[in-house]
Coordinates of C-alpha atoms in Angstrom, one line a residue:
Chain A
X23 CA 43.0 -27.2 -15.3
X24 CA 42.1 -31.0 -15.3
X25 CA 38.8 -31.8 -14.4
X26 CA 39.6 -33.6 -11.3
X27 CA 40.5 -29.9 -10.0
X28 CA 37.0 -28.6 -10.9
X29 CA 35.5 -31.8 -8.7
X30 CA 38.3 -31.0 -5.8
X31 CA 37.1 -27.3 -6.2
X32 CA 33.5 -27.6 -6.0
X33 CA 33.7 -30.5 -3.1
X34 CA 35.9 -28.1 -1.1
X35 CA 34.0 -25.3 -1.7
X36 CA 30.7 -27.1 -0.2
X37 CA 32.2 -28.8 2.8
X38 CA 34.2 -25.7 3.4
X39 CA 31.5 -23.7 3.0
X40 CA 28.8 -25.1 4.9
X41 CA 31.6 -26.0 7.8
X42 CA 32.8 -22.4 7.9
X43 CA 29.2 -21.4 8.3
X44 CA 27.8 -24.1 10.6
X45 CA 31.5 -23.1 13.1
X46 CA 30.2 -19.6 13.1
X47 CA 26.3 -20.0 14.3
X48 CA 27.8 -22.2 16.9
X49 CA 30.4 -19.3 17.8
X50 CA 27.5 -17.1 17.9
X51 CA 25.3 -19.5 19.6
X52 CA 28.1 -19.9 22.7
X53 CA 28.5 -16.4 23.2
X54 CA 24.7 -15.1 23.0
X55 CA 24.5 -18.2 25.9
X56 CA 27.4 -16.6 27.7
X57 CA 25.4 -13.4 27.7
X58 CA 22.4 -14.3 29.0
X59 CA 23.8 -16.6 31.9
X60 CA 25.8 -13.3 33.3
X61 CA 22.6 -11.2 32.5
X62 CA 20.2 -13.9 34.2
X63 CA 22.9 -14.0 37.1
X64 CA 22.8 -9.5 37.5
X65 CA 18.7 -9.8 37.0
X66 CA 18.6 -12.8 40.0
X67 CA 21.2 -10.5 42.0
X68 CA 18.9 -7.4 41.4
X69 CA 15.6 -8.9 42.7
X70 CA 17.0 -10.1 46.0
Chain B
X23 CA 12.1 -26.4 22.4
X24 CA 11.0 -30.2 22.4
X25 CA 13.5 -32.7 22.9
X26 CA 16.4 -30.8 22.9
X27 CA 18.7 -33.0 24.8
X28 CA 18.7 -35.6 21.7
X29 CA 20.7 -34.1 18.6
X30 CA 19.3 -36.8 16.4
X31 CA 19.4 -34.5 12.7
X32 CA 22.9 -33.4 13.9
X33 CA 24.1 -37.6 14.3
X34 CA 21.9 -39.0 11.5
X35 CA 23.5 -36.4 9.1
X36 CA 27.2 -37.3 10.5
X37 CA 26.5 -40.8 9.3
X38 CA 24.4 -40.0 6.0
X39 CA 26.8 -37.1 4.6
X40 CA 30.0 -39.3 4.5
X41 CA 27.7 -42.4 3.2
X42 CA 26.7 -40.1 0.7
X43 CA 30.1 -38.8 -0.3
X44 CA 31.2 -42.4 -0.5
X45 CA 28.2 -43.5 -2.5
X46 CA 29.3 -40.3 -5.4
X47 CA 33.0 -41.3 -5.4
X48 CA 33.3 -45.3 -5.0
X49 CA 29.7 -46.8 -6.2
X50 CA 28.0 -44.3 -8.9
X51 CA 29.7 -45.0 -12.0
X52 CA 31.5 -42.4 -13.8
X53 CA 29.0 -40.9 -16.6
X54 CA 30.6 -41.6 -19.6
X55 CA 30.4 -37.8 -21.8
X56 CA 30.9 -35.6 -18.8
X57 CA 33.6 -37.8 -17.3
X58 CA 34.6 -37.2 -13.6
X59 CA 32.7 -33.9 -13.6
X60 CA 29.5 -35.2 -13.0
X61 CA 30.2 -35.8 -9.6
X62 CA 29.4 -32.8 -8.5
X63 CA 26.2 -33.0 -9.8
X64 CA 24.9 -34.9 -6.8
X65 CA 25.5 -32.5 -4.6
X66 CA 24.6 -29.5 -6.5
X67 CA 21.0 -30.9 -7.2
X68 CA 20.8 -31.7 -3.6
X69 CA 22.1 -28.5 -2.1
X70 CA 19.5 -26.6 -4.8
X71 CA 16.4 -28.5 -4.1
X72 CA 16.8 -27.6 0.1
X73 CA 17.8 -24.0 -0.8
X74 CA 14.7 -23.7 -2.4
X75 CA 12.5 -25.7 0.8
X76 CA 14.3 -23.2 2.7
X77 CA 12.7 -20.6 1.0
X78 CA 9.4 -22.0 0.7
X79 CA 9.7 -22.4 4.7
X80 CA 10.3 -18.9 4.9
X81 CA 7.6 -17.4 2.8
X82 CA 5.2 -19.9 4.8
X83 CA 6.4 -18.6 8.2
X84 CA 5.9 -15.4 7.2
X85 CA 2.4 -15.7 6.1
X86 CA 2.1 -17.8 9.7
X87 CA 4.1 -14.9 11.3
X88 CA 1.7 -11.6 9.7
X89 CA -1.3 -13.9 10.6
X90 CA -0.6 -14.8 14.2
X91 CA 2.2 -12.5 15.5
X92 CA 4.2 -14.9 17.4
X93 CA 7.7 -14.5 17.8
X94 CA 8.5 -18.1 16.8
X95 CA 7.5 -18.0 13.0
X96 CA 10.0 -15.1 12.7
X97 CA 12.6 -17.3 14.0
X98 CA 11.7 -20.0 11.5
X99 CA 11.3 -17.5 8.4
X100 CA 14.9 -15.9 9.5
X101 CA 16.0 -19.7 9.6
X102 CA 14.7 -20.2 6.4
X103 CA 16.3 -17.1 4.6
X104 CA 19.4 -17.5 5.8
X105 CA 20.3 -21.0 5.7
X106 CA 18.7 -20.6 1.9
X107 CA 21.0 -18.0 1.0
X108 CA 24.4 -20.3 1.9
X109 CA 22.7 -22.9 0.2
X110 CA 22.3 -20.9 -2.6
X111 CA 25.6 -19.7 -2.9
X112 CA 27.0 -23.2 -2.6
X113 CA 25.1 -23.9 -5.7
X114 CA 26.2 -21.1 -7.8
X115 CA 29.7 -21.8 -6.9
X116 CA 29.2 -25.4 -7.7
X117 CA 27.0 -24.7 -10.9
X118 CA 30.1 -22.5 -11.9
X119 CA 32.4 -25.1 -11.7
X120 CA 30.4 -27.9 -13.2
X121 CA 29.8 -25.4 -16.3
X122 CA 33.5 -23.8 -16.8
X123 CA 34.8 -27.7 -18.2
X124 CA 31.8 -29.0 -19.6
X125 CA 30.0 -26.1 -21.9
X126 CA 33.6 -24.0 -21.3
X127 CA 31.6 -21.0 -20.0
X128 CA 31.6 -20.3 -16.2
X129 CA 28.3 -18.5 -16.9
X130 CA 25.3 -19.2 -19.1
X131 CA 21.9 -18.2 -18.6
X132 CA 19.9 -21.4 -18.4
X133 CA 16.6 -20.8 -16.5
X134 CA 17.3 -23.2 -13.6
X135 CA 20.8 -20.6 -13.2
X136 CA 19.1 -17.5 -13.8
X137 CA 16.1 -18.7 -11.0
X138 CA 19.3 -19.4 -8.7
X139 CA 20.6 -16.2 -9.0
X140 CA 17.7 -14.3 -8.8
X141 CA 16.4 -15.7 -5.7
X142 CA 20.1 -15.4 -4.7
X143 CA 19.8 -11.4 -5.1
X144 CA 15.8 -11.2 -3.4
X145 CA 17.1 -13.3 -0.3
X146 CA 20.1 -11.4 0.2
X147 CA 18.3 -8.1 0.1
X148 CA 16.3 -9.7 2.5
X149 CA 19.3 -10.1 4.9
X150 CA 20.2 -6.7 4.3
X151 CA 16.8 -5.4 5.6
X152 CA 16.7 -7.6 8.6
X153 CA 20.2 -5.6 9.7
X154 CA 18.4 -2.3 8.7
X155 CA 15.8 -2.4 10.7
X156 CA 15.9 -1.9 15.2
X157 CA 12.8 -2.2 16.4
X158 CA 12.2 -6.2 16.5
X159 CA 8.4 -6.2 16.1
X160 CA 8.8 -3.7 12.7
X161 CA 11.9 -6.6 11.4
X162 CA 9.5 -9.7 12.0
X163 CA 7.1 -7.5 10.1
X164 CA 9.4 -6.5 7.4
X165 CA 11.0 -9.8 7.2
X166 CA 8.0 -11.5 6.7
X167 CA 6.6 -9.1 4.2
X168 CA 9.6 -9.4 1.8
X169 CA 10.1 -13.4 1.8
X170 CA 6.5 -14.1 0.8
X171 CA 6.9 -11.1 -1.9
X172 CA 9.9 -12.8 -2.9
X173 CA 8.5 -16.0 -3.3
X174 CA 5.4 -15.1 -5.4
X175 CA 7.9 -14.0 -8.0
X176 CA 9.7 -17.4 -8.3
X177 CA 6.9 -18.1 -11.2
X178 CA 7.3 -15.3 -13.0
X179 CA 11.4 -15.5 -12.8
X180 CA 11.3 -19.2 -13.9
X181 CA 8.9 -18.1 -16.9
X182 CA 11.0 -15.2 -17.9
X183 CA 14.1 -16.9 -17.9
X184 CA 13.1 -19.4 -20.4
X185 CA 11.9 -16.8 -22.4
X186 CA 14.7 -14.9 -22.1
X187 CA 16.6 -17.8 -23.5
X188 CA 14.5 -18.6 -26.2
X189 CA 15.5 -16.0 -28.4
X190 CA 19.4 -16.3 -27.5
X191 CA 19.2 -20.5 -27.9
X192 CA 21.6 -22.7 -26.2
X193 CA 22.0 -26.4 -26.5
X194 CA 22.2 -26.8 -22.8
X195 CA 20.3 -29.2 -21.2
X196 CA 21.1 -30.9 -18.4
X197 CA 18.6 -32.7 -17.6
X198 CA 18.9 -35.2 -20.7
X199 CA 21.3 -36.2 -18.8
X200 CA 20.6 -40.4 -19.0
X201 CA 20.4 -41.4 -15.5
X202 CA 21.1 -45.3 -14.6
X203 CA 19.6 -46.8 -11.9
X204 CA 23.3 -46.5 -9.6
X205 CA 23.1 -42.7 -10.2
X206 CA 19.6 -42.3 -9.2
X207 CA 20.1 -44.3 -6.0
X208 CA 23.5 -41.9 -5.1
X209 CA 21.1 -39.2 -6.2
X210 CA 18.5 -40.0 -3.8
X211 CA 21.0 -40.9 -0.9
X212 CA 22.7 -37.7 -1.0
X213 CA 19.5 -35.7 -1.4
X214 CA 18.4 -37.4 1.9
X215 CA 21.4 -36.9 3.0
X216 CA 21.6 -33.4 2.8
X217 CA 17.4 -33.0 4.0
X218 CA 18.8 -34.4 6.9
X219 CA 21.4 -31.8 7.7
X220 CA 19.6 -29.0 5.8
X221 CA 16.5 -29.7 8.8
X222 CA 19.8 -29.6 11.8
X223 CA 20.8 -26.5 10.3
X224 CA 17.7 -25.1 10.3
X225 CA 16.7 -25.9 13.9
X226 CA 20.2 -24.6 14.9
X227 CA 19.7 -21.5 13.0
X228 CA 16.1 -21.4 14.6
X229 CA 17.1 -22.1 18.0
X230 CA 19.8 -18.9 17.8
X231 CA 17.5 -16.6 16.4
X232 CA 15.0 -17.2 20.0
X233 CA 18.3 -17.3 22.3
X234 CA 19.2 -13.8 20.9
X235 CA 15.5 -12.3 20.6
X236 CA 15.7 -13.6 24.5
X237 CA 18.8 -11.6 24.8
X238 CA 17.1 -8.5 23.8
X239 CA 14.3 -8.9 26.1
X240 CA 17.0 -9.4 29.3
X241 CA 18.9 -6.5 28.1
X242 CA 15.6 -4.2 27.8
X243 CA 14.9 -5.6 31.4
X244 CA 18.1 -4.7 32.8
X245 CA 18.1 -1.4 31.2
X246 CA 14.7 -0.4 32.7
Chain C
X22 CA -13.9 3.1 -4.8
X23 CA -14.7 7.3 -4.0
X24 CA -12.0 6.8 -1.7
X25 CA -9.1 5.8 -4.2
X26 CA -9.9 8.4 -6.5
X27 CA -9.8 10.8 -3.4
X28 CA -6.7 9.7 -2.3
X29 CA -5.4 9.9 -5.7
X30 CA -6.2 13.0 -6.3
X31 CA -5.0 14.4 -2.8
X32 CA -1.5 12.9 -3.6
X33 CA -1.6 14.3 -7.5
X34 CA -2.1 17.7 -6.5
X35 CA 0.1 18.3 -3.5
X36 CA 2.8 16.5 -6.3
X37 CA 1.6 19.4 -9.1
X38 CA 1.9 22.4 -6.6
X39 CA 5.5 21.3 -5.7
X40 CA 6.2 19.3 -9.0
X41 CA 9.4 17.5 -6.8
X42 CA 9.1 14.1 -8.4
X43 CA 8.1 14.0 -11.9
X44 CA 10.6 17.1 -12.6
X45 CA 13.5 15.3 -10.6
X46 CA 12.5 11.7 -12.3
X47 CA 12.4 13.3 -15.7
X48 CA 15.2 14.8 -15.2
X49 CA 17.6 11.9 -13.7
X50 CA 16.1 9.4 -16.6
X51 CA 17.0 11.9 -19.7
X52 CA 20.7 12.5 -17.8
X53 CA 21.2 8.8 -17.9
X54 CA 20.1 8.3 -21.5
X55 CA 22.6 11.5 -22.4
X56 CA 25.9 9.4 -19.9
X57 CA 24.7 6.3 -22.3
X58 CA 24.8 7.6 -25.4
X59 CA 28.2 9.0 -25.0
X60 CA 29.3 5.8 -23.3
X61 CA 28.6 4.3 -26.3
X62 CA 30.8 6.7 -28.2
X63 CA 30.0 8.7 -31.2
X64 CA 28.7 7.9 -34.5
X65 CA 27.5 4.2 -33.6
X66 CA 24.3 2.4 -33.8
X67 CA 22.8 0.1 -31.8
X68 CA 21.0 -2.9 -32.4
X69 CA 17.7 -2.8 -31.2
X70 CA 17.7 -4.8 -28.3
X71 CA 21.1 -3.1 -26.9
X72 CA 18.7 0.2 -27.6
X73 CA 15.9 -1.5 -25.7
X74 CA 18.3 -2.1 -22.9
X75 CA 19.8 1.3 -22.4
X76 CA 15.9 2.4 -22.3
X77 CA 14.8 0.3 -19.2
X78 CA 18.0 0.9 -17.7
X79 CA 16.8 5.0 -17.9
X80 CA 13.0 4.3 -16.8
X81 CA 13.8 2.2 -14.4
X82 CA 16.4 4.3 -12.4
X83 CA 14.0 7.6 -13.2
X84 CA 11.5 6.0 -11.4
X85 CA 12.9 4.3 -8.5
X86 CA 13.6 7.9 -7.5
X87 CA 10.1 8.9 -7.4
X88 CA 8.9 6.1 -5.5
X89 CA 11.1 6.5 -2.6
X90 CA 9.4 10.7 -2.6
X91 CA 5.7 8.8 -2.3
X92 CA 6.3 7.7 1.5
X93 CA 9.1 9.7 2.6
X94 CA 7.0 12.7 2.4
X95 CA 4.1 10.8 3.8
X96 CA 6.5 9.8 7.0
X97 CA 8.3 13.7 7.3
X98 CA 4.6 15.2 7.8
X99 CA 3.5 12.1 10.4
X100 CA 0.4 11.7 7.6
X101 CA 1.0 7.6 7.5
X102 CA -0.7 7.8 11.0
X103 CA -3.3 10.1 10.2
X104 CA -4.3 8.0 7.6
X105 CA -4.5 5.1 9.2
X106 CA -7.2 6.5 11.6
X107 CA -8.9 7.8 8.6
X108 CA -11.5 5.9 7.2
X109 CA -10.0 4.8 4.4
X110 CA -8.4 1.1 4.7
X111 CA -5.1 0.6 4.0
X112 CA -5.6 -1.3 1.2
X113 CA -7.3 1.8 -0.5
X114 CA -4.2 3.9 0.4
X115 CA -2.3 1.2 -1.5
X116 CA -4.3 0.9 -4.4
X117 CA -4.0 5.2 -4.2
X118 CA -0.1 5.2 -4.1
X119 CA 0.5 2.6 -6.6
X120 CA -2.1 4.7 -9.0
X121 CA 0.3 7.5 -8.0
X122 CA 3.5 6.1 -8.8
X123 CA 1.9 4.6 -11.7
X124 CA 0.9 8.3 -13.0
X125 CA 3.9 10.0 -12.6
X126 CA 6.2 6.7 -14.5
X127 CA 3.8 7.6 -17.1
X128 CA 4.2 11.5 -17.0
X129 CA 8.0 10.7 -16.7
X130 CA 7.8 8.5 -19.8
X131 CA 6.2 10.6 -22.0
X132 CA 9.6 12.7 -22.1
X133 CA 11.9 10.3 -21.8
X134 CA 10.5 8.3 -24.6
X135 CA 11.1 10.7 -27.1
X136 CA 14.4 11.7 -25.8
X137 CA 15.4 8.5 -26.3
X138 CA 14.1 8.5 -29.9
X139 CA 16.1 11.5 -30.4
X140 CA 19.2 9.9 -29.3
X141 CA 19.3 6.6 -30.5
X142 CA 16.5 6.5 -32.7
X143 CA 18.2 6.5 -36.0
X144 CA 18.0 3.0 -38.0
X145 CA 15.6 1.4 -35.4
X146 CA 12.5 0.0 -37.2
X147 CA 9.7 0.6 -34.3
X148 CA 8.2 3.9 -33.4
X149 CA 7.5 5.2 -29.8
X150 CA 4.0 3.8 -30.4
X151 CA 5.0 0.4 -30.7
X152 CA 6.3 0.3 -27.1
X153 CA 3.3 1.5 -25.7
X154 CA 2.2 -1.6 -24.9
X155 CA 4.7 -3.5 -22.6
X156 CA 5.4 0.7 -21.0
X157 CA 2.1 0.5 -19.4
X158 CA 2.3 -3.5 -18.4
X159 CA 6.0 -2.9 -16.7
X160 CA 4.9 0.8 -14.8
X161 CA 1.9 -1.1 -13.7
X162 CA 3.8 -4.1 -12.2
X163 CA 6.7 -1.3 -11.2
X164 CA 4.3 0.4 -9.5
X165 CA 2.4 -2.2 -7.4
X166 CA 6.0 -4.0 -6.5
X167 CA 7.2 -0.5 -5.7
X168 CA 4.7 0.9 -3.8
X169 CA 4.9 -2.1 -1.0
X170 CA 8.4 -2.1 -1.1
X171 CA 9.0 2.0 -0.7
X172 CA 6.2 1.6 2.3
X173 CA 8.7 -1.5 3.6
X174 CA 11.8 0.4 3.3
X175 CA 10.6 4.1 4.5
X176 CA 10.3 2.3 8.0
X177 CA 13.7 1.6 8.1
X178 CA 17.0 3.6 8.8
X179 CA 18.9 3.3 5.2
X180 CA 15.4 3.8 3.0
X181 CA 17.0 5.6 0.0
X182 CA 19.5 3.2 -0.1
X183 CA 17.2 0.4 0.9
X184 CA 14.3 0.5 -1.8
X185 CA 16.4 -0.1 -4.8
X186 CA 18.4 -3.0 -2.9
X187 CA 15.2 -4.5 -2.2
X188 CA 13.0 -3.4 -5.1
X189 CA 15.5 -4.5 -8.1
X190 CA 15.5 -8.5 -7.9
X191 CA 11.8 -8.6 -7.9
X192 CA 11.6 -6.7 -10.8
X193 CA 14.4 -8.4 -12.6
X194 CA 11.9 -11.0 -14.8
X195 CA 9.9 -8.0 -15.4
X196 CA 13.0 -5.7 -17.0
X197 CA 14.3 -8.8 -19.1
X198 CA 10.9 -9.6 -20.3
X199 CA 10.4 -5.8 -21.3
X200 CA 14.2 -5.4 -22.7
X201 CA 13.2 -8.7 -25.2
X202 CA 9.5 -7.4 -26.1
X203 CA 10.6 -3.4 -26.6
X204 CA 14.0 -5.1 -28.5
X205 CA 11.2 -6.9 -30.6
X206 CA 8.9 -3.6 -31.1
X207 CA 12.0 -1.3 -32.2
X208 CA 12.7 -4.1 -34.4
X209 CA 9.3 -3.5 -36.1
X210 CA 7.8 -6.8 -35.3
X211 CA 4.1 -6.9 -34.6
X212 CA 2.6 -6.7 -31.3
X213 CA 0.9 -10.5 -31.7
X214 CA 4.7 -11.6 -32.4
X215 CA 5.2 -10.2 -28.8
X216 CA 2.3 -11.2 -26.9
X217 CA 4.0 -14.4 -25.3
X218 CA 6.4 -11.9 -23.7
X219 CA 3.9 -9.4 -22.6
X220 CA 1.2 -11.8 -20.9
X221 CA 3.8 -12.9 -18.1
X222 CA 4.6 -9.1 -17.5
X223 CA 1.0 -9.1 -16.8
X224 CA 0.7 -11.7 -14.8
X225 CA 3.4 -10.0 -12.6
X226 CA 1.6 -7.1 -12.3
X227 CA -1.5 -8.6 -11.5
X228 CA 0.6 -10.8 -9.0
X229 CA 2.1 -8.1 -7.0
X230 CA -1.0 -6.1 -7.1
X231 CA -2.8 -8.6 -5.0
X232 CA 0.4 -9.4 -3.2
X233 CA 0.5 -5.7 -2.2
X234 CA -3.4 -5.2 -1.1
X235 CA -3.0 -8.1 1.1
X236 CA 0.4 -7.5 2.8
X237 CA 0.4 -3.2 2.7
X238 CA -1.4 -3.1 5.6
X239 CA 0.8 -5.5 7.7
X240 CA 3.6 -3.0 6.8
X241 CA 1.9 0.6 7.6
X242 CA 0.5 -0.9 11.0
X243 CA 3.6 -1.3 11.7
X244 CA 4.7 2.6 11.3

């Protein structure tokens, strides 16, 4: 392996790690919100 | 949750990360031993100087969290572990890589390495007991416990690494690595660069934590 | 004071009359040294660091296997909460348990150390009372590290797994610090050649003993 490929390697690895990881707190971001607009909706439903 | 509405880390770090990248690629010059390699030096010293804030943050929120109990300071002190652990990893990997074609070895136990890797294995365990433990009181508690334990060892691993080394020597040193005044200005760029987005990632990461701990409070709620 | 040596003593005895965790400790540590030395095949010697190594790797996974008994027992009988109400502060209950752990390492050591001279002791300059020394500094830092961690980990679902996940990247300066000073001791070098290794195993020990007073009771409150 040149060492070009080590540079491509560790730049991908960074920007494809910290992309992969920042895409999957906002997954889990969206669906915690999801969940607690339809549990805020059955709690407002509840007390009425 | 103050200001909210403005994602100002998020923006500032959309501009600074690709300034940054550009700065390593087209304006540092290329170091003259190490060749192209050295580019990913910039980034590796970055992404390991906010791995370790992160875990600084964390052992100070937990202190904050055992002393006043609040639910916040385990958010930040999760935050802090976790976004410390990716960070960590990044640098390993990229260590790896910057050590496989310049000392030939895609391992070698130079202190700086060994404190990575270390405080790679005490944060992870740390993980692991936050998804061991229910009761979310007991996991604050817990969680707290083990990230200012793990950070009170950070001495103690630096010092016995270079120990350890001192009896196998190596000629590695990377920081006599002759620095002109165009790398340290890439150097500093990316560094703020990736303080920017380290602090966004963090907030995120914070903000998740109280969105699901306010999950488990509707849930409990709902189920009586 | 009164109090530690109470507590101490309380824990020493129920261990004697049921004699669960120094006999299993011993017992695991010598079966490892016996699986290393015929992993290293027959009829070989080893240099006395790889000796020193094969050593800690014994003690250390004898006594994580005590220290896990210390609070499990404590949790099975409901006595965390009864001591809590006790007058004794936590903090004495840590100091106690890490005394504990501390004295059965030692009680554990005393056998394994010469089984381990028995079977890789030929051609190694040091004798078991060379390694005296950095013994007692890593069971004292073992033992104040362990002790908060196996209080950590007994409150949570996976603790035998748990308490060596957590437990063996603290403790990883201390075992290479105690591999290179024990390799120096079997080598026959003298103990002022070693004393820059052995000062930072007691700083640790002194650091996680304070580290433990202060955060133990945070931890059993919450049991």
């Amino acid at each position: 392996m040149t060492k070009q490929t080590f540079v491509v390697l560790a730049y991908m690895a960074i920007w494809g790690g910290l992309a992969l990881y920042v895409a999957g707190l906002a997954r889990r971001q969206a669906r915690v919100a999801r969940q607690i607009e339809a549990l805020r909706e059955r709690l407002g439903r509840g007390e009425e | 949750m103050t200001s909210r509405r403005v994602p100002l880390l998020p923006l500032l770090s959309a501009v600074l990360l690709p300034a940054a990248v550009a700065m390593v690629f087209f304006y540092a010059p290329t170091e003259r031993t190490m060749g192209v390699v050295q580019k990913i030096f910039y980034f590796h010293l970055s992404l390991a100087a906010v791995a370790f804030l992160s875990f600084f943050v964390a052992c100070v929120a937990g202190v904050l969290y055992l002393v006043r109990g609040k639910r916040r300071w385990d958010a930040w002190g999760a935050a802090g572990v976790e976004v410390g652990v990716v960070f960590t990893t990044l640098v390993l990997i990229t260590g790896s890589l910057w050590g496989r074609p310049i000392w030939n070895t895609w391992w070698t136990w130079d202190p700086r390495l060994t404190t990575s890797l270390i405080l790679w294995f005490i944060y992870t365990a740390c993980l692991i007991l936050r998804s061991a433990v229910e009761s979310e009181t007991r996991r604050a508690t817990y969680a707290a416990v083990m990230a200012v334990a793990g950070f009170v060892d950070v001495p103690i691993v630096f010092l016995s690494a270079r120990l350890f080394r001192s009896i196998h020597p190596t000629v590695i040193r990377s920081d006599s690595v002759g620095l002109e005044p165009s790398m340290i200005a890439t150097l500093v760029v990316c560094m703020a660069a990736m303080l920017v987005f380290w602090a966004g990632l963090v907030r995120l990461r914070y903000g998740l934590h109280l969105q699901e701990a306010e999950l488990g409070d509707l849930t409990r709620r709902l189920g009586g | 004071m009164s109090r530690v040596w109470f507590l101490y003593r309380k824990d020493l005895r129920i261990e004697f009359r049921k004699k669960e965790s120094v006999a299993s400790m011993t017992f695991f540590g010598a079966l490892v040294l016996v699986i290393l030395n015929v992993a290293q095949g027959p009829g070989r010697r080893l240099t006395p660091e790889t000796a020193a190594g094969v050593l800690w790797v014994a003690v250390i996974f004898s006594a994580v296997l005590g220290l896990g008994r210390v609070f499990a027992r404590e949790r099975e009988n409901g006595c965390i909460s009864a001591l809590l109400v006790s007058p004794a502060s936590p903090g004495t209950v840590f100091t106690a348990k890490a005394l504990v752990n501390l004295t059965l390492m030692l009680l554990s050591q005393a056998v394994l150390v010469p089984v381990f001279f028995v079977l890789f002791g030929t051609g190694l300059a040091g004798g078991p009372l060379a390694l005296v020394p950095s013994l007692l500094l890593v069971d004292a830092g073992f033992s104040a590290a362990g002790t908060l961690l196996s209080a950590v980990s007994a409150g949570t679902r996976r603790n035998e797994v748990l308490l060596p996940i957590l437990l063996f990247p603290l403790i990883l300066p201390l075992v290479a610090l105690a591999v290179k000073a024990t390799g120096g001791a079997l080598a026959g070098r003298p103990l002022t050649e070693l004393l820059p290794l052995l000062e930072p195993l007691a700083a640790f020990g002194l650091i996680y003993a304070a580290a433990g007073y202060l955060l133990f009771p945070f931890v059993v409150r919450e049991g």
